Amino acid sequence: MKNYQFIALLVVTTFLMGSSFAVVKLGYPYSSPLLLAALRFILAGIIMAIIVILLKRPHPTTRKEWGKLLIIGGLRTR
């Protein structure tokens, strides 16, 4: 993956996480924060799995690729 593609994907994920703020804010009176977080992660996982299957994207194979994913995943959670 080229650097500009990587940066573009980071910007898109930042936008998506920021745009979910309003939906979460509306859901707090009706549900617990833990349930809302679990639903968001489950929905995101399902959507990502569908995209990976449809686009036939390969999984990371090297430690460097997995390391990038772990760093991004660890720093991108709220």
PDB file of C-alpha atoms in Angstrom:
ATOM      1  CA  MET A   1       0.000   0.000   0.000  1.00  0.00           C
ATOM      2  CA  LYS A   2       1.328   3.393  -0.969  1.00  0.00           C
ATOM      3  CA  ASN A   3       1.746   6.131   1.643  1.00  0.00           C
ATOM      4  CA  TYR A   4      -0.935   8.401   0.167  1.00  0.00           C
ATOM      5  CA  GLN A   5      -3.457   5.543   0.199  1.00  0.00           C
ATOM      6  CA  PHE A   6      -2.570   4.776   3.801  1.00  0.00           C
ATOM      7  CA  ILE A   7      -3.016   8.415   4.828  1.00  0.00           C
ATOM      8  CA  ALA A   8      -6.302   8.665   2.924  1.00  0.00           C
ATOM      9  CA  LEU A   9      -7.644   5.620   4.765  1.00  0.00           C
ATOM     10  CA  LEU A  10      -6.625   7.127   8.094  1.00  0.00           C
ATOM     11  CA  VAL A  11      -8.476  10.338   7.247  1.00  0.00           C
ATOM     12  CA  VAL A  12     -11.590   8.382   6.227  1.00  0.00           C
ATOM     13  CA  THR A  13     -11.587   6.365   9.465  1.00  0.00           C
ATOM     14  CA  THR A  14     -11.149   9.549  11.488  1.00  0.00           C
ATOM     15  CA  PHE A  15     -14.124  11.106   9.713  1.00  0.00           C
ATOM     16  CA  LEU A  16     -16.283   8.016  10.249  1.00  0.00           C
ATOM     17  CA  MET A  17     -15.453   7.813  13.943  1.00  0.00           C
ATOM     18  CA  GLY A  18     -16.153  11.511  14.373  1.00  0.00           C
ATOM     19  CA  SER A  19     -19.458  11.322  12.549  1.00  0.00           C
ATOM     20  CA  SER A  20     -20.665   8.531  14.827  1.00  0.00           C
ATOM     21  CA  PHE A  21     -20.569  10.916  17.800  1.00  0.00           C
ATOM     22  CA  ALA A  22     -24.070  12.259  17.119  1.00  0.00           C
ATOM     23  CA  VAL A  23     -25.583   8.788  16.840  1.00  0.00           C
ATOM     24  CA  VAL A  24     -23.957   7.666  20.089  1.00  0.00           C
ATOM     25  CA  LYS A  25     -25.091  10.845  21.829  1.00  0.00           C
ATOM     26  CA  LEU A  26     -28.683  10.150  20.784  1.00  0.00           C
ATOM     27  CA  GLY A  27     -28.460   6.520  21.920  1.00  0.00           C
ATOM     28  CA  TYR A  28     -27.198   7.150  25.482  1.00  0.00           C
ATOM     29  CA  PRO A  29     -30.640   7.763  27.027  1.00  0.00           C
ATOM     30  CA  TYR A  30     -31.904   4.436  25.678  1.00  0.00           C
ATOM     31  CA  SER A  31     -28.942   2.138  26.261  1.00  0.00           C
ATOM     32  CA  SER A  32     -25.802   1.670  28.313  1.00  0.00           C
ATOM     33  CA  PRO A  33     -22.508   3.013  26.937  1.00  0.00           C
ATOM     34  CA  LEU A  34     -20.978  -0.474  26.967  1.00  0.00           C
ATOM     35  CA  LEU A  35     -23.809  -1.896  24.863  1.00  0.00           C
ATOM     36  CA  LEU A  36     -23.519   0.965  22.368  1.00  0.00           C
ATOM     37  CA  ALA A  37     -19.757   0.424  22.077  1.00  0.00           C
ATOM     38  CA  ALA A  38     -20.244  -3.319  21.570  1.00  0.00           C
ATOM     39  CA  LEU A  39     -22.854  -2.730  18.861  1.00  0.00           C
ATOM     40  CA  ARG A  40     -20.557  -0.276  17.055  1.00  0.00           C
ATOM     41  CA  PHE A  41     -17.631  -2.698  17.054  1.00  0.00           C
ATOM     42  CA  ILE A  42     -19.767  -5.651  15.954  1.00  0.00           C
ATOM     43  CA  LEU A  43     -21.309  -3.632  13.126  1.00  0.00           C
ATOM     44  CA  ALA A  44     -17.893  -2.342  12.041  1.00  0.00           C
ATOM     45  CA  GLY A  45     -16.475  -5.877  12.069  1.00  0.00           C
ATOM     46  CA  ILE A  46     -19.311  -7.210   9.932  1.00  0.00           C
ATOM     47  CA  ILE A  47     -18.955  -4.376   7.418  1.00  0.00           C
ATOM     48  CA  MET A  48     -15.173  -4.847   7.205  1.00  0.00           C
ATOM     49  CA  ALA A  49     -15.538  -8.618   6.762  1.00  0.00           C
ATOM     50  CA  ILE A  50     -18.010  -8.106   3.910  1.00  0.00           C
ATOM     51  CA  ILE A  51     -15.693  -5.613   2.196  1.00  0.00           C
ATOM     52  CA  VAL A  52     -12.681  -7.933   2.558  1.00  0.00           C
ATOM     53  CA  ILE A  53     -14.647 -10.863   1.129  1.00  0.00           C
ATOM     54  CA  LEU A  54     -16.127  -8.881  -1.767  1.00  0.00           C
ATOM     55  CA  LEU A  55     -12.834  -7.244  -2.747  1.00  0.00           C
ATOM     56  CA  LYS A  56     -10.830 -10.439  -2.077  1.00  0.00           C
ATOM     57  CA  ARG A  57      -8.242  -8.451  -0.127  1.00  0.00           C
ATOM     58  CA  PRO A  58      -5.258 -10.358   1.281  1.00  0.00           C
ATOM     59  CA  HIS A  59      -4.565 -10.414   4.994  1.00  0.00           C
ATOM     60  CA  PRO A  60      -1.301  -9.045   6.395  1.00  0.00           C
ATOM     61  CA  THR A  61       1.514 -11.578   6.219  1.00  0.00           C
ATOM     62  CA  THR A  62       4.567  -9.908   7.728  1.00  0.00           C
ATOM     63  CA  ARG A  63       5.229  -8.753  11.267  1.00  0.00           C
ATOM     64  CA  LYS A  64       5.628  -5.196   9.989  1.00  0.00           C
ATOM     65  CA  GLU A  65       2.131  -5.213   8.466  1.00  0.00           C
ATOM     66  CA  TRP A  66       0.589  -6.696  11.622  1.00  0.00           C
ATOM     67  CA  GLY A  67       2.518  -4.157  13.699  1.00  0.00           C
ATOM     68  CA  LYS A  68       1.028  -1.267  11.740  1.00  0.00           C
ATOM     69  CA  LEU A  69      -2.452  -2.676  12.276  1.00  0.00           C
ATOM     70  CA  LEU A  70      -1.880  -3.148  16.009  1.00  0.00           C
ATOM     71  CA  ILE A  71      -0.562   0.388  16.426  1.00  0.00           C
ATOM     72  CA  ILE A  72      -3.441   1.928  14.490  1.00  0.00           C
ATOM     73  CA  GLY A  73      -6.009  -0.246  16.247  1.00  0.00           C
ATOM     74  CA  GLY A  74      -4.601   0.590  19.653  1.00  0.00           C
ATOM     75  CA  LEU A  75      -4.418   4.323  19.069  1.00  0.00           C
ATOM     76  CA  ARG A  76      -7.699   4.736  17.186  1.00  0.00           C
ATOM     77  CA  THR A  77     -10.027   3.588  19.985  1.00  0.00           C
ATOM     78  CA  ARG A  78     -11.666   6.182  22.164  1.00  0.00           C
TER      79      ARG A  78
END
